[in-house]
Coordinates of C-alpha atoms and ligand atoms in Angstrom, one line a residue:
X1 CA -60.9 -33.1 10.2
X2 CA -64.1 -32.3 11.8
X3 CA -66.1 -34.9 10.5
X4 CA -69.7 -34.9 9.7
X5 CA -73.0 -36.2 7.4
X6 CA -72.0 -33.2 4.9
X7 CA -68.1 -33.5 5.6
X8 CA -66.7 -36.8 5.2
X9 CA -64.3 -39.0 3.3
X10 CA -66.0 -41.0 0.6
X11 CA -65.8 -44.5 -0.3
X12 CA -62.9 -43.6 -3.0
X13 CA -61.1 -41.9 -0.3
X14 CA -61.8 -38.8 -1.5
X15 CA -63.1 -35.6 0.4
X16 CA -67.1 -34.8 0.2
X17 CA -68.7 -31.7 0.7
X18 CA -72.7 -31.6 1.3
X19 CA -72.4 -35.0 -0.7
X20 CA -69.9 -33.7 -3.6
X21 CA -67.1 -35.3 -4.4
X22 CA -64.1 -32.4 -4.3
X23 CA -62.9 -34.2 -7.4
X24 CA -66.4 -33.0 -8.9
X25 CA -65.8 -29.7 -7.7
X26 CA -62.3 -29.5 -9.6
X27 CA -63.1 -30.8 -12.9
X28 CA -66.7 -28.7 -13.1
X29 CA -65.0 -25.6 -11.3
X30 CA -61.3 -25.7 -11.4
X31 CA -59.5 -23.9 -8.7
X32 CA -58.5 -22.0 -6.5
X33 CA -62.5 -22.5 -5.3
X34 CA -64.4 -22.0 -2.3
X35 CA -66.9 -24.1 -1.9
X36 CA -70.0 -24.0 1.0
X37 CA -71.9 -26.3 2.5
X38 CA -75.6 -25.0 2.8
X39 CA -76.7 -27.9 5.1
X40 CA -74.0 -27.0 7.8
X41 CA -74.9 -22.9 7.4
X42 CA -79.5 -23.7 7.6
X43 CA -78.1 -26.4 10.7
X44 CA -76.5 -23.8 12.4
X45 CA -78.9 -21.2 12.2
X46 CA -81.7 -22.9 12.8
X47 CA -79.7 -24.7 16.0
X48 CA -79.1 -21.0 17.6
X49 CA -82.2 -19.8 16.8
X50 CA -84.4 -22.6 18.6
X51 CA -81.8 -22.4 21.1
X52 CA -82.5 -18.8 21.9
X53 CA -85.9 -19.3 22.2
X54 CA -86.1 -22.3 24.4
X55 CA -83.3 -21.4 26.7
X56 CA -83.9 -17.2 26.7
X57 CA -87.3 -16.6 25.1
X58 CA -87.5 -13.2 23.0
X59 CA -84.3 -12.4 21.4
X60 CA -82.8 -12.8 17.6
X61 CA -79.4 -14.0 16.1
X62 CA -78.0 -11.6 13.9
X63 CA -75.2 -13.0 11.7
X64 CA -72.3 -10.8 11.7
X65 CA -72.2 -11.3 7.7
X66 CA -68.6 -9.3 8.1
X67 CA -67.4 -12.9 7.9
X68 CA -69.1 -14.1 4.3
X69 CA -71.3 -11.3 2.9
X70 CA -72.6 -12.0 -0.4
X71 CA -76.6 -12.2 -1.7
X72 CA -77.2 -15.5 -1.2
X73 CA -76.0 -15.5 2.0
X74 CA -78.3 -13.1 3.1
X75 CA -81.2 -15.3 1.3
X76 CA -80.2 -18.2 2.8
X77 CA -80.5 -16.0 6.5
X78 CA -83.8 -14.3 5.7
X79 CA -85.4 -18.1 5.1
X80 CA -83.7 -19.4 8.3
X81 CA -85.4 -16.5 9.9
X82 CA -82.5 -14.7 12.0
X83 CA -81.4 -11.3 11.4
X84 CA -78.0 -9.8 10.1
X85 CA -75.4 -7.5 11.7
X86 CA -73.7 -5.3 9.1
X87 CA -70.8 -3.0 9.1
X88 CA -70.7 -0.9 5.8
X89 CA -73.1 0.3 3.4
X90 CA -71.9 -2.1 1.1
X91 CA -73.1 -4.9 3.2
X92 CA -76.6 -2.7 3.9
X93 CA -76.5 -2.3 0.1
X94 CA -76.1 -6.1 -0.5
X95 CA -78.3 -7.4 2.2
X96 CA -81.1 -5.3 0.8
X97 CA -80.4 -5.9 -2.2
X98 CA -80.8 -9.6 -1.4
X99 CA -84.3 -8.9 -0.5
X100 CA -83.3 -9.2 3.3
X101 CA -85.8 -7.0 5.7
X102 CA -83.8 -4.4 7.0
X103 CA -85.2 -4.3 10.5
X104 CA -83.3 -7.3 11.1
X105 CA -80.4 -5.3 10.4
X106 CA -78.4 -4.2 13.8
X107 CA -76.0 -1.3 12.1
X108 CA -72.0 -1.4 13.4
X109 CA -69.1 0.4 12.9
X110 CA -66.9 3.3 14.8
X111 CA -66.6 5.2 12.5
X112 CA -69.6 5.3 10.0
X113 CA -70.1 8.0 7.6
X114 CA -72.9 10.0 7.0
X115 CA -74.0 8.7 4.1
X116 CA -73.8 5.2 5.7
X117 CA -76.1 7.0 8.9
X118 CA -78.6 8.7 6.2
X119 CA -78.4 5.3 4.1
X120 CA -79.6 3.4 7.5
X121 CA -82.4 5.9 8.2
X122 CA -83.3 5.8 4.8
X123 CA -83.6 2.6 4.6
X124 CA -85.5 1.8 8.0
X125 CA -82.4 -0.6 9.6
X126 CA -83.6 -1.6 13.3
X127 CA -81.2 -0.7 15.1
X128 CA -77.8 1.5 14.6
X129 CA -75.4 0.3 17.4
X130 CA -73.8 4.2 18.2
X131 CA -69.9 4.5 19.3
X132 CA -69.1 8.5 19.7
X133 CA -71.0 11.4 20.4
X134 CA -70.8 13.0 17.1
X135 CA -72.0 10.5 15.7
X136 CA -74.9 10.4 17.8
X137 CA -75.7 14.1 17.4
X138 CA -75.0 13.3 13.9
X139 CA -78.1 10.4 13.8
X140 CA -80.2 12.7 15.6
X141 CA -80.2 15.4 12.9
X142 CA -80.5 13.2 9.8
X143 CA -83.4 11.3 11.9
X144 CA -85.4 14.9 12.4
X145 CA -84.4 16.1 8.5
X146 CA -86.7 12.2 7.9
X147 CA -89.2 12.8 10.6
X148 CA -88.0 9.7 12.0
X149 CA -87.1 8.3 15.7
X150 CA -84.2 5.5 15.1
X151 CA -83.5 2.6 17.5
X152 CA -80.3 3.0 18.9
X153 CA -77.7 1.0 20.9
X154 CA -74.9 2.0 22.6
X155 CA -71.2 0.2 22.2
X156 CA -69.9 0.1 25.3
X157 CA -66.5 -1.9 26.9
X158 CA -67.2 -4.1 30.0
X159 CA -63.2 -4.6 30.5
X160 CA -63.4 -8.2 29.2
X161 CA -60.0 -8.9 26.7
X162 CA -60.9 -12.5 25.6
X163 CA -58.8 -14.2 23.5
X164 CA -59.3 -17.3 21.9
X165 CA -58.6 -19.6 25.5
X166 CA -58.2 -17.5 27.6
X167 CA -59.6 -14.3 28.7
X168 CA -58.4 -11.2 31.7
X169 CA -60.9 -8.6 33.1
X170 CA -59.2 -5.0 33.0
X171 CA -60.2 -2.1 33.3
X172 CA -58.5 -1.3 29.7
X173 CA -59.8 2.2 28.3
X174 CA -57.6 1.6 25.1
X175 CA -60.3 0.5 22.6
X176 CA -61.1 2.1 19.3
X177 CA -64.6 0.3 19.7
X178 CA -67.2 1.3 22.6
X179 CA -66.9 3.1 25.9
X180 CA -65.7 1.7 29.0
X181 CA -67.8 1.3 31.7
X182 CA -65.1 1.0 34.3
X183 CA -63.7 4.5 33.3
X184 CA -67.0 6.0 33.4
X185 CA -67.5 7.3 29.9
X186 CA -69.8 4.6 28.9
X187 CA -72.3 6.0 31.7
X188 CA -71.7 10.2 29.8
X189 CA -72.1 8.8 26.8
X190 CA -75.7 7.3 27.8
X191 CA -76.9 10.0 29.2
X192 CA -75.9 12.3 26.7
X193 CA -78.2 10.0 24.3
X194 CA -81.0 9.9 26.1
X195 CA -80.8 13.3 25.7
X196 CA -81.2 13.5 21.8
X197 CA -84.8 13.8 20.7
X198 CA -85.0 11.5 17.6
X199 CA -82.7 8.5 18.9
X200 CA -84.5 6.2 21.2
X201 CA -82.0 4.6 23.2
X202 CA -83.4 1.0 23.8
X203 CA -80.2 -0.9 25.2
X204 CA -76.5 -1.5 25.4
X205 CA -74.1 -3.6 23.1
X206 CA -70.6 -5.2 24.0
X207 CA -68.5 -7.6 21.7
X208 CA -65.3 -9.3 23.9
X209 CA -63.3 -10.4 21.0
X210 CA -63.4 -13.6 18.4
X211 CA -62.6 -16.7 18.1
X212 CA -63.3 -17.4 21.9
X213 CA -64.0 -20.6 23.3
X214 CA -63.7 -20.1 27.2
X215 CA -67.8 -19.8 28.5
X216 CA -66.4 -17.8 31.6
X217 CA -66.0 -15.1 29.3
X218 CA -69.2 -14.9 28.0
X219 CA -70.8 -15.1 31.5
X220 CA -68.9 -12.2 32.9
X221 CA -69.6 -10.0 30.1
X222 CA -73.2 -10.6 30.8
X223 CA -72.4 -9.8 34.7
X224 CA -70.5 -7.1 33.7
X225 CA -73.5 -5.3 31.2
X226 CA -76.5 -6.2 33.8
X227 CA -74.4 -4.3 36.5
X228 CA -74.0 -1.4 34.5
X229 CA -78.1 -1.6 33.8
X230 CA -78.5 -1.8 37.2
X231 CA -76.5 1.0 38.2
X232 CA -78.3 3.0 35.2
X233 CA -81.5 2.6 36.2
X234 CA -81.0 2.6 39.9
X235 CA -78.9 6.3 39.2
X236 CA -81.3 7.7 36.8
X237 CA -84.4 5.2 36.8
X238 CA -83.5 4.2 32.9
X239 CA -84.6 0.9 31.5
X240 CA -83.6 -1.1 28.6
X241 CA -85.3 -3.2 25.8
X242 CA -82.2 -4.7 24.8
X243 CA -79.3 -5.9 25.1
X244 CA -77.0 -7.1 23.1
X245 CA -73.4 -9.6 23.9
X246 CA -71.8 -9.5 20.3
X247 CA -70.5 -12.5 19.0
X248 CA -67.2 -13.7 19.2
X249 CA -67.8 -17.8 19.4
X250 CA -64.7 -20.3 18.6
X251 CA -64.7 -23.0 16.0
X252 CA -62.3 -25.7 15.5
X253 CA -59.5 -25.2 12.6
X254 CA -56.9 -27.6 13.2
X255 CA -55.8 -29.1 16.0
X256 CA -55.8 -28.0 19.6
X257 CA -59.2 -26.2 18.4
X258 CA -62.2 -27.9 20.3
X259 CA -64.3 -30.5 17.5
X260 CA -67.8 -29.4 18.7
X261 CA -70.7 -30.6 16.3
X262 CA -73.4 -28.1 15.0
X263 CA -75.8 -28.9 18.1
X264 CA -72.6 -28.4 20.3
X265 CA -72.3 -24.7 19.0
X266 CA -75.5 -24.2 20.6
X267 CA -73.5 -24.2 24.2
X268 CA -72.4 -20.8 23.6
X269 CA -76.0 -19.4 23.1
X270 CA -77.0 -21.6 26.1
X271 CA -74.4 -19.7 28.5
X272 CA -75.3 -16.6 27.4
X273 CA -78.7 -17.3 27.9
X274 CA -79.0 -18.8 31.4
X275 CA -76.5 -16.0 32.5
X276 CA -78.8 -13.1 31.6
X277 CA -81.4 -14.9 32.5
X278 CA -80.3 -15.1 35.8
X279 CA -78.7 -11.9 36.3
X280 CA -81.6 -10.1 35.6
X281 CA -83.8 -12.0 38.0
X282 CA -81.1 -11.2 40.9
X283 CA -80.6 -7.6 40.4
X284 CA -84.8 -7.4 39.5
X285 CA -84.3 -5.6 36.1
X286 CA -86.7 -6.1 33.4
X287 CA -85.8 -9.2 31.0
X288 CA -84.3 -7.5 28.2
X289 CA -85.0 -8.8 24.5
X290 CA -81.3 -10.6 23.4
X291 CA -79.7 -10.1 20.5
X292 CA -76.6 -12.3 19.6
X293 CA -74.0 -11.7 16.9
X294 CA -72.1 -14.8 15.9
X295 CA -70.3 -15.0 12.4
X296 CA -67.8 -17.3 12.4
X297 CA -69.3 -20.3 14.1
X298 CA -72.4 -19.8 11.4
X299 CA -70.3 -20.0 8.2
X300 CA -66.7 -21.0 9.4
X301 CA -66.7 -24.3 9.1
X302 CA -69.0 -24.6 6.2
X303 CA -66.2 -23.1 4.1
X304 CA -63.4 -25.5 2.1
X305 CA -60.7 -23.8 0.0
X306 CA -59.7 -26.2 -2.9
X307 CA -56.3 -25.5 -4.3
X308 CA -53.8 -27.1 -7.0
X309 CA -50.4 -28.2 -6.0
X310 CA -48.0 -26.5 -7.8
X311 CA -44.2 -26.0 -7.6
X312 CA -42.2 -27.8 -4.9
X313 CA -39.0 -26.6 -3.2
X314 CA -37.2 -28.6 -0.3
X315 CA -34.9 -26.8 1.7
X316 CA -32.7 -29.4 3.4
X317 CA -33.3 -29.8 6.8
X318 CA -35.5 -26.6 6.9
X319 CA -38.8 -26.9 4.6
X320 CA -40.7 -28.1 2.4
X321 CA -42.8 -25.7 0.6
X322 CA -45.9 -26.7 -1.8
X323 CA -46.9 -23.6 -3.7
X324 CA -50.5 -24.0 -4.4
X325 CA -52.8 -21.2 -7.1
X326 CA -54.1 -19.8 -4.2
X327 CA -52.7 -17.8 -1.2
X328 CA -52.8 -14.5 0.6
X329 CA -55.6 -13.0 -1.9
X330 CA -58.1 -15.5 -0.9
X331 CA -56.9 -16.3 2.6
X332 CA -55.0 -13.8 4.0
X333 CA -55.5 -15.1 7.8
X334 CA -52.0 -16.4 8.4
X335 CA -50.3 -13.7 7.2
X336 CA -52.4 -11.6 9.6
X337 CA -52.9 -13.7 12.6
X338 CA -50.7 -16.8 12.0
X339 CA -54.3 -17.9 12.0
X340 CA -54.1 -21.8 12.0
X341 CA -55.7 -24.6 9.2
X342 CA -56.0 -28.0 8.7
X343 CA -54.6 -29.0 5.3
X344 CA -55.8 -32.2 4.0
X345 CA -54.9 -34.3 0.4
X346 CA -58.3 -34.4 -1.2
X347 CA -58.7 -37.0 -3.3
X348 CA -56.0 -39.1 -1.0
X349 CA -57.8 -39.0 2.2
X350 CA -56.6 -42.4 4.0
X351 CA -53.0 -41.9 2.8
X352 CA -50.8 -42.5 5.5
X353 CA -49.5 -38.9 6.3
X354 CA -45.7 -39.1 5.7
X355 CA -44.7 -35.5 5.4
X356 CA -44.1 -32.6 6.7
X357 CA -44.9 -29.3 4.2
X358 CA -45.5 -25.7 4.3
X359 CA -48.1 -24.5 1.9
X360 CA -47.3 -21.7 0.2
X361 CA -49.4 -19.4 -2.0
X362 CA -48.3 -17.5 -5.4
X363 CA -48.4 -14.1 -4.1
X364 CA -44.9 -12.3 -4.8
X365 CA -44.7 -12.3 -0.7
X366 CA -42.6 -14.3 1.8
X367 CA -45.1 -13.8 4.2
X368 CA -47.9 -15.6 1.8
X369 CA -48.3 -18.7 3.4
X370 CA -51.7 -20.8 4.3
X371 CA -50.0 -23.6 6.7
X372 CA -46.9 -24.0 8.2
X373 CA -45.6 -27.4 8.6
X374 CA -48.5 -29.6 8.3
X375 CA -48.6 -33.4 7.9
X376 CA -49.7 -35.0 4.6
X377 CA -49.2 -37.6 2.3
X378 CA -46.6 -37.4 -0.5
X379 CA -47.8 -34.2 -2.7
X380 CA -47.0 -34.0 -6.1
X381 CA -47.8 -31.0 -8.9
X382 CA -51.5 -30.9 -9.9
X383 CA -52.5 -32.6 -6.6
X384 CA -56.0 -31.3 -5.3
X385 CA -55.2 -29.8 -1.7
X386 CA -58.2 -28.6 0.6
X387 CA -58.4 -26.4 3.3
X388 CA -60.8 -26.6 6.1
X389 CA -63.1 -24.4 7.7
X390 CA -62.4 -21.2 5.4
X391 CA -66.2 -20.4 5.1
X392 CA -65.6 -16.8 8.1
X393 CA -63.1 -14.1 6.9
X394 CA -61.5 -15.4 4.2
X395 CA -64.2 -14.7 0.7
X396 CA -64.8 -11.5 2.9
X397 CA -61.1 -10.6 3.8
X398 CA -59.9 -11.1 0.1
X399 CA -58.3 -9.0 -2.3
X400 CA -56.9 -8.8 -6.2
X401 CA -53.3 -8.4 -4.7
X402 CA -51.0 -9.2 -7.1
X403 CA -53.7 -8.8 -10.2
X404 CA -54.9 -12.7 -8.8
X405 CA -58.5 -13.3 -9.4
X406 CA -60.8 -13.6 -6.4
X407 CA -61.8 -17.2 -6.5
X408 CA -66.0 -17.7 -7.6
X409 CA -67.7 -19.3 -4.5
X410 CA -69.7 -22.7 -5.3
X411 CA -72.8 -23.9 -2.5
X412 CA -73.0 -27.4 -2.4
X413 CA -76.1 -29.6 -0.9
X414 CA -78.0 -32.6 -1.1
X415 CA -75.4 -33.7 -4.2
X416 CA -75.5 -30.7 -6.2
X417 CA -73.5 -27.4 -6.6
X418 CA -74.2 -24.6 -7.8
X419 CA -72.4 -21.1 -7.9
X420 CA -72.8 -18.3 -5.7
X421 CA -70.3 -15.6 -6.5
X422 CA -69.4 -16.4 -10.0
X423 CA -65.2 -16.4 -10.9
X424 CA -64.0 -13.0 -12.2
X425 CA -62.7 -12.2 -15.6
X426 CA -59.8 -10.3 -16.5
X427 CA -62.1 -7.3 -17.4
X428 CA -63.2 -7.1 -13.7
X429 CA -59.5 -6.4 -12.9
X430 CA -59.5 -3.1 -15.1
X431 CA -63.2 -2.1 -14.8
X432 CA -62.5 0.9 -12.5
X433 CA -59.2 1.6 -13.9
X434 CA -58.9 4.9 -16.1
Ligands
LLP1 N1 -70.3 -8.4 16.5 C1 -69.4 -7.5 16.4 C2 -69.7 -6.1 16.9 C3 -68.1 -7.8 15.9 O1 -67.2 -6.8 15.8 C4 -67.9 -9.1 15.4 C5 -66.6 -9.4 14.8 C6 -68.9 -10.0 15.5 C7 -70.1 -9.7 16.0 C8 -68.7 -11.4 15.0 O2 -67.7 -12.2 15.6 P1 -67.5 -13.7 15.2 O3 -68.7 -14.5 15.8 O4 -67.4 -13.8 13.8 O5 -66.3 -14.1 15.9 N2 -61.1 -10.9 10.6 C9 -60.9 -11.5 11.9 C10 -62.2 -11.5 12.7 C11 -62.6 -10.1 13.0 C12 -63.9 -10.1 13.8 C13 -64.4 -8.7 14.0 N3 -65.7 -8.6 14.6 C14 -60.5 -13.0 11.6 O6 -60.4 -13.4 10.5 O7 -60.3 -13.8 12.6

């Protein structure tokens, strides 16, 4: 476990989360739950933001809220004072819904619709990150039927692959996002924007992957974008506002994953910031105004899953499963990635950890597991089981497969909890259905 003030085992050897006990959390709110700690989100932040502005000056975080997107999320943002990234015109719908200014907003997505374009416009977003040329031409139409000139970016591929420790430079084309700069597309694509009337093209984007912990890769992308400005505005005497490295930052799951504490995190915005920062001093370009996009390493690890231990099964000397009332349709990360997780016995925190199991969820799925092997004390049925750092990509990657409620999401601080996305009903299930 990555302990901390608002993570920690309690005198009764049980889990706490932002000073509740998880054996609270079961009796007020049963399970399968997700439950956040508020604390570790404001920390983080608040720790990036005054990072950014001591180490870079102008700038602003945007939280990629792809990885937890819900109102209060966005409430939470808004009072911390950073901005948003957002994918979908659900999560434009939500944020503003949320009361969340929507020139914050940086707008994603290859392959945005035009009602998700005209619902940007409409709405005043600040900046609509652009990855084709119909859809540019497509911006620039709406923005003239709304008198308007949009803000726009352009996604563009600085031939970084960056995965999780390691990272190669390539000169890859095959992306479905951006346009590479080493094939020369990215440089078409800019100058066919800064051809269209109503879009004002004020910088460049690039996102190198997730759950990345190598700093190298960061720094390059940086060299990589500055030498495409230069080359830009030495060719055609453009110059930029903004730019704009993604997100991408790695947080610590289980073991092997780096334990960094919340002021640690801020290394990542520090990199970035001394890179550009220098780059743009040694090829004399004008200091852009940086925008960052981290999701994960905002909410990750302010997330636990809690789970009841169900059915057993021991396979002689093969596994040992624990089915818990979870699985796949609130986590579906291993069965996608073989993402890893620290599994921990909730209310049996100093138990010496005997045994080896594989937690399995209740989906009608082989594939429907959470961990593989892990270590933990004896288990037996009704058991409370946690999962660590499930705050990115799990509330926001879930589904109703299998007719399985979503789990309600429960924000815990200073002692006290509170819900945040209440638990479905049965009638949610057939709402839509005709
Ligand atoms: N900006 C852009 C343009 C992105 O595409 C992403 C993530 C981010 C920022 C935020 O990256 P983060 O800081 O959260 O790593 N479902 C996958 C993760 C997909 C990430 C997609 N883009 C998972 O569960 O690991």
């Amino acid at each position: 476990m990555n302990e901390r003030q608002t993570l920690k085992i309690n005198n009764l050897g049980h889990l706490e989360i932002g000073g509740v006990d998880a054996k609270a959390l079961k009796e007020q709110y049963g399970t399968p739950l997700y439950v956040m700690d508020q604390a570790y989100i404001e920390d983080m932040c608040k720790i990036y933001a005054d990072t950014l502005k001591k180490e870079y000056g102008d700038g602003m975080i945007a939280y990629a809220s792809k990885a937890f997107s819900c109102l209060e999320i966005y409430r939470i943002i808004n009072k911390m004072g950073i901005g948003a990234d957002s994918v979908s015109a659900g999560e434009m719908f939500t944020a503003k819904t949320a009361g969340f200014p929507m020139e914050k907003i940086c707008l994603h997505g290859n392959n945005k619709s035009s009602f998700e374009l005209e619902y940007a416009v409409q709405n005043n977003v600040g900046y609509i990150v652009l990855d084709s040329y119909t859809e540019a031409s497509e911006l620039n139409e709406i923005c003239k039927k709304y008198n308007k000139v949009q803000k726009v970016l352009i996604r563009v591929n600085p031939g970084i692959e960056a995965h999780t420790h390691h990272f190669v430079q390539t000169a890859k084309v095959d992306s479905k996002f951006g346009y590479s700069i080493g094939s020369g597309e990215a440089e078409k694509v800019v100058c066919f924007v800064k051809k269209q009337e109503n879009l004002d093209l004020v910088g460049l984007h690039c996102h190198i992957g997730s759950q990345i912990f190598e700093y190298k890769s960061f720094e390059l992308a940086v060299e990589k974008m500055t030498d495409f400005y230069k080359k830009l505005s030495d060719l055609y005497g453009y110059s930029f506002d903004v730019i704009n490295i993604g997100g991408g930052f790695g947080v610590w799951y289980a073991d092997g994953d780096a334990k960094k504490s919340c002021n640690e995190y801020a290394e990542y915005i520090k990199i970035i910031s001394g890179a550009l920062k220098r780059c743009v001093a040694e090829k004399s370009l004008k200091k852009p105004y940086l925008i960052l996009e981290p999701g994960r390493s905002i909410v990750g690890e302010a997330g636990v899953t809690l789970y009841t231990a169900g059915r057993t099964k021991e396979i002689k000397g093969i596994k040992n499963y624990i089915a818990i009332d979870g699985g796949m349709f609130d986590n579906p990360r291993y069965a996608l990635y073989q993402a890893k997780y620290s599994v921990v016995s909730a209310l049996n925190m100093n138990a010496k950890k005997s045994n080896k199991y594989t937690i399995a969820g209740k989906c009608c799925e082989s594939g429907d597991i959470i961990a593989e092997d892990v270590m933990l004390p004896e288990i037996k049925e009704g058991d409370l089981i946690a999962v660590l750092s499930t705050g990115a990509y799990n509330y926001s990657m879930s589904s109703n497969y299998n007719r399985n409620l979503i789990p309600p999401v429960v924000m815990v601080k200073d002692g006290e909890s509170r819900y945040i996305v209440k638990p479905q009903t049965f009638e949610d299930l057939i709402r839509n259905d005709v």
